[in-house]
Short mmCIF file of C-alpha atoms in Angstrom, two decimals:
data_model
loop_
_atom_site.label_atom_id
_atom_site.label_comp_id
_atom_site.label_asym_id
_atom_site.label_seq_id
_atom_site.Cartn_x
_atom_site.Cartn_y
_atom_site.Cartn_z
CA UNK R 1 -86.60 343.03 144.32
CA UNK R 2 -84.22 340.44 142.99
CA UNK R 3 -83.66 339.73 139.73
CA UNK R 4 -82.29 336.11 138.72
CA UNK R 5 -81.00 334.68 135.88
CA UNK R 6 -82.07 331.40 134.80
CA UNK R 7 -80.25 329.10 131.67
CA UNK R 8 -82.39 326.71 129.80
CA UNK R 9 -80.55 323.99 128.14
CA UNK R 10 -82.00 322.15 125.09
CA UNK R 11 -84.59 319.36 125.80
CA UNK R 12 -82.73 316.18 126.81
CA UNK R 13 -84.07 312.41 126.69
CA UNK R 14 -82.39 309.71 127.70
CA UNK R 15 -81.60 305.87 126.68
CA UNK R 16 -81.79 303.23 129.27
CA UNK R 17 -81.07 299.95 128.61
CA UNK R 18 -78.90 296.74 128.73
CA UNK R 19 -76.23 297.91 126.42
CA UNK R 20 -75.65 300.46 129.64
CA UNK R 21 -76.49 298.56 132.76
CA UNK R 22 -80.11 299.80 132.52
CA UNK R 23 -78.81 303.19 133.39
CA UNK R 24 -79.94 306.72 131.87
CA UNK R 25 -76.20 307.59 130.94
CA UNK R 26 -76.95 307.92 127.16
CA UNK R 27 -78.63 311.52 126.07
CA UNK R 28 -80.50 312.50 122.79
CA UNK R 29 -81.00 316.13 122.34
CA UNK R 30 -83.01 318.43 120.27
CA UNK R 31 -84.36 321.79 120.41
CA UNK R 32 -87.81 321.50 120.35
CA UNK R 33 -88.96 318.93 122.94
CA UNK R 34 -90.15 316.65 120.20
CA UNK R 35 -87.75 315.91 117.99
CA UNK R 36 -83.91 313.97 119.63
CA UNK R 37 -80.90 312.65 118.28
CA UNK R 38 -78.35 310.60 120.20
CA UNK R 39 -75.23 308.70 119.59
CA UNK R 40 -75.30 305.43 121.47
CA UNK R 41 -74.27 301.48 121.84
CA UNK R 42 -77.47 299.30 121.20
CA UNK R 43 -78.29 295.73 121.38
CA UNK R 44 -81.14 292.94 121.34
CA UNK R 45 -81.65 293.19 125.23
CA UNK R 46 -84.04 295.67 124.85
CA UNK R 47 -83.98 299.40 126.32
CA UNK R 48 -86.58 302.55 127.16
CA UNK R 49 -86.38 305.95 126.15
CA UNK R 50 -86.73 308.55 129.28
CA UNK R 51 -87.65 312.05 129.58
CA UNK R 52 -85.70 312.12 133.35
CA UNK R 53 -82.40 310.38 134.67
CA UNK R 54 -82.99 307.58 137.09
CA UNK R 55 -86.70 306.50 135.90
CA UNK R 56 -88.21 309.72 137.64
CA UNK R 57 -89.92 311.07 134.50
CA UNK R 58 -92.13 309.71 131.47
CA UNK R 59 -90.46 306.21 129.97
CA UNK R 60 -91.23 305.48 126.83
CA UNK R 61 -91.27 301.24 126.50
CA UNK R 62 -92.14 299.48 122.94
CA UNK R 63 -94.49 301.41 120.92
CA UNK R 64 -94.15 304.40 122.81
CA UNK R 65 -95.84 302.67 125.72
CA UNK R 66 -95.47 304.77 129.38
CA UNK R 67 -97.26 302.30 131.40
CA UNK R 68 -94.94 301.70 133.77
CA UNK R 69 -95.16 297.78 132.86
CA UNK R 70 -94.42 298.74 129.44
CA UNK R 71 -92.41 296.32 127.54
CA UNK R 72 -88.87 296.99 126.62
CA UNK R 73 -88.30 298.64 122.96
CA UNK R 74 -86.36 295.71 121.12
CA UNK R 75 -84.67 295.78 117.51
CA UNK R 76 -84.14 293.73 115.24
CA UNK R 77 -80.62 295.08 114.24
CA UNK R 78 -77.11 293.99 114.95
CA UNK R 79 -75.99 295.03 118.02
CA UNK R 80 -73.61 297.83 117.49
CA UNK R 81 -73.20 301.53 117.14
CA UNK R 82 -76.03 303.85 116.03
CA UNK R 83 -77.22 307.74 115.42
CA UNK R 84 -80.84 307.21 117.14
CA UNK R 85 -83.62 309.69 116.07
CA UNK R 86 -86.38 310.32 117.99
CA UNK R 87 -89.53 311.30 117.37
CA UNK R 88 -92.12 311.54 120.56
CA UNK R 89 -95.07 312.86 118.05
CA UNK R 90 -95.18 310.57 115.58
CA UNK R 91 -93.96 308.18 118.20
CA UNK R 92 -91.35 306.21 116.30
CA UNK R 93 -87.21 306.20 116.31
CA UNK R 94 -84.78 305.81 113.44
CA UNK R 95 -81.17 303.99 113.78
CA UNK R 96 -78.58 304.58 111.45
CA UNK R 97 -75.73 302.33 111.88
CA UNK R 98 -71.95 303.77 112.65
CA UNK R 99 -69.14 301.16 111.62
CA UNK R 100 -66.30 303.70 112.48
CA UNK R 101 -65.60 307.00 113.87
CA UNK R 102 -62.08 308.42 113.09
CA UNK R 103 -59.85 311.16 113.54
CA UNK R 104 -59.02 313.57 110.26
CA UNK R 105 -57.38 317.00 109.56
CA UNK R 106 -54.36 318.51 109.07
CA UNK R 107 -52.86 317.34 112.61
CA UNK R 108 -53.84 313.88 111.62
CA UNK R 109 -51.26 311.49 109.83
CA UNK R 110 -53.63 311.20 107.32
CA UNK R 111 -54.25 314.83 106.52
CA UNK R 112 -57.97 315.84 105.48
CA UNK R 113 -57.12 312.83 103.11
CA UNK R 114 -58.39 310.05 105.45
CA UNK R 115 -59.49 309.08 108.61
CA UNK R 116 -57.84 307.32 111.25
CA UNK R 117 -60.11 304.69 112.93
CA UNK R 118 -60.94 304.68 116.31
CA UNK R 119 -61.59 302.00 118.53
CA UNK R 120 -65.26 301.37 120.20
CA UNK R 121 -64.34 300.78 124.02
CA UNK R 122 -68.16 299.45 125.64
CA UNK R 123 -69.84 300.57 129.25
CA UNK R 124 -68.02 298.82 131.54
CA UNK R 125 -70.59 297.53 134.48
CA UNK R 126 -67.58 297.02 137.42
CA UNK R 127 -66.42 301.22 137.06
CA UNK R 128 -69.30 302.40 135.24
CA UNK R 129 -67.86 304.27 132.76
CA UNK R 130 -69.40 305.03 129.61
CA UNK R 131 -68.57 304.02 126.30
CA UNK R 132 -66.06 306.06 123.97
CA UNK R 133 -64.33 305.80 120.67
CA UNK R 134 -60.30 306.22 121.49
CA UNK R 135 -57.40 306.07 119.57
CA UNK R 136 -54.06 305.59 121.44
CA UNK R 137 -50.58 306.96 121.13
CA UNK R 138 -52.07 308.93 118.16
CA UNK R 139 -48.93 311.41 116.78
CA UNK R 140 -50.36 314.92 115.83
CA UNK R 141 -48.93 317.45 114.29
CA UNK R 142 -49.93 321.32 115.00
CA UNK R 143 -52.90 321.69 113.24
CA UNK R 144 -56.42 320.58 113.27
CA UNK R 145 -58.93 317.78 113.47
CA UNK R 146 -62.44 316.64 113.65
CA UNK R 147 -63.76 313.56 114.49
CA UNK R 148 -66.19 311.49 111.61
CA UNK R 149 -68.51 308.79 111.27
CA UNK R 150 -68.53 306.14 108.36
CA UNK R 151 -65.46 307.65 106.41
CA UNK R 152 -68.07 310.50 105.60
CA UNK R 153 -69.02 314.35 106.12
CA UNK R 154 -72.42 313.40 107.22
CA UNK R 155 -71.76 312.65 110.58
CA UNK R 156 -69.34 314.86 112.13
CA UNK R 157 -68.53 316.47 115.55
CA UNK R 158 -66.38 319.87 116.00
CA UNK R 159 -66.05 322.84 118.21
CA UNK R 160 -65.51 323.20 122.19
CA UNK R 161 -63.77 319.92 123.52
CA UNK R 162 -66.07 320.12 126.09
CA UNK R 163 -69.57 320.60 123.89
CA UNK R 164 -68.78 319.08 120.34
CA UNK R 165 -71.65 319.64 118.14
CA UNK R 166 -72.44 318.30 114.82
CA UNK R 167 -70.79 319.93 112.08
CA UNK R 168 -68.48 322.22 114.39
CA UNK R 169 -65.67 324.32 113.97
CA UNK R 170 -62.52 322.47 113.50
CA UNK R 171 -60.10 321.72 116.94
CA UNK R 172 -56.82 322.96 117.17
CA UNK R 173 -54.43 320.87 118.29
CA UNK R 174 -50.60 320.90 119.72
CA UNK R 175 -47.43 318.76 117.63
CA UNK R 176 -47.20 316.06 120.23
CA UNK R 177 -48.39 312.38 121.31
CA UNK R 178 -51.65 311.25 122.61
CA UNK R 179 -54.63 309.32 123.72
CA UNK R 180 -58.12 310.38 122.47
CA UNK R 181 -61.43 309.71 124.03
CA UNK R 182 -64.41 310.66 122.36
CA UNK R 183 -67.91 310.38 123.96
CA UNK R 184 -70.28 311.12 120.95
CA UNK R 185 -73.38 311.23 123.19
CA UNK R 186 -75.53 314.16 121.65
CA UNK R 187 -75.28 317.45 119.88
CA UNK R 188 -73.92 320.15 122.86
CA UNK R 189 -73.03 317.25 125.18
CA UNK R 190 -70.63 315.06 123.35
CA UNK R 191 -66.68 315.74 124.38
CA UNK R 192 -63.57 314.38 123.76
CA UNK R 193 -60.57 314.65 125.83
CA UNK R 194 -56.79 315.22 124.46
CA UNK R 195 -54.43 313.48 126.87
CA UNK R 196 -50.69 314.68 125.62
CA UNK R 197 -48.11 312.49 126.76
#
């Protein structure tokens, strides 16, 4: 008899649309299937929510819609950076705009006094990366940081480098020099990478 082990992630859905080259880079998560928050680019172009990468799943068009000729969800907002909720039951999505994302803490220049800003860096179509927030040639001390949206606590991302959630433990850093991506995707799967120079 074997025995295996199986790990269950959380629930994922995923954003598809032209602020991303129509590609299901961008994840909301959640934990209860229903219920998904993302961080993501957004613009007038239009875009789909999807349970599955690469269209294979259930896409949800304007008003929820999964006929597969389903019209494109559209805003009426700026284009720009949002927090997107989610909710498949009542069948409706929330954006909350993000102006800025910066670095704070007692590694920062700043202190836990105030942030330094970040940059927005889009999806670039020709290498296909995804967007990130960086901040270059960035002079930490030893200490800590955490990354934060709007100059406030209510958006915040801590914790593994590799699996930033929101409201995490704070990141200890080296005394040195460097560049900072973030990729604020969704809770577990956002990440930020530390380049010393």
């Amino acid at each position: 008899m074997n025995n295996l082990t199986y790990t269950v992630g959380k629930p994922v859905l995923y954003m598809a649309g032209d602020a991303n080259g129509w590609a299901t880079n961008d994840y909301l998560a959640g934990d209860d299937g229903v219920h998904f928050t993302g961080y993501m680019y957004l613009n007038q172009n239009g875009f789909k929510f999807c349970t599955q990468p690469e269209w294979k799943g259930t896409n949800y068009g304007a008003n929820f819609d999964t006929a597969p000729d389903a019209a494109n969800i559209t805003m009426t907002e700026e284009a720009g950076y949002y927090k997107v909720d989610v909710d498949l039951s009542a069948k409706t999505y929330t954006l909350i705009p993000i102006t800025t994302i910066g670095i704070i803490g007692s590694a920062s220049p700043n202190g836990w006094d105030s942030d330094v800003d970040m940059t927005y860096v889009p999806y670039n179509a020709e290498t296909k990366e995804l967007g990130y927030w960086e901040a270059k040639d960035i002079t930490l001390a030893s200490g800590e940081i955490k990354f934060r949206a709007n100059d406030d606590w209510a958006i915040n991302w801590g914790g593994d480098t590799n699996a930033l959630t929101q409201g995490g433990d704070n990141i200890s850093v080296e005394a040195g020099t460097y560049d900072i991506k973030l990729y604020a995707w969704a809770n577990g799967y956002a990440k930020c990478e530390l380049i010393k120079k």
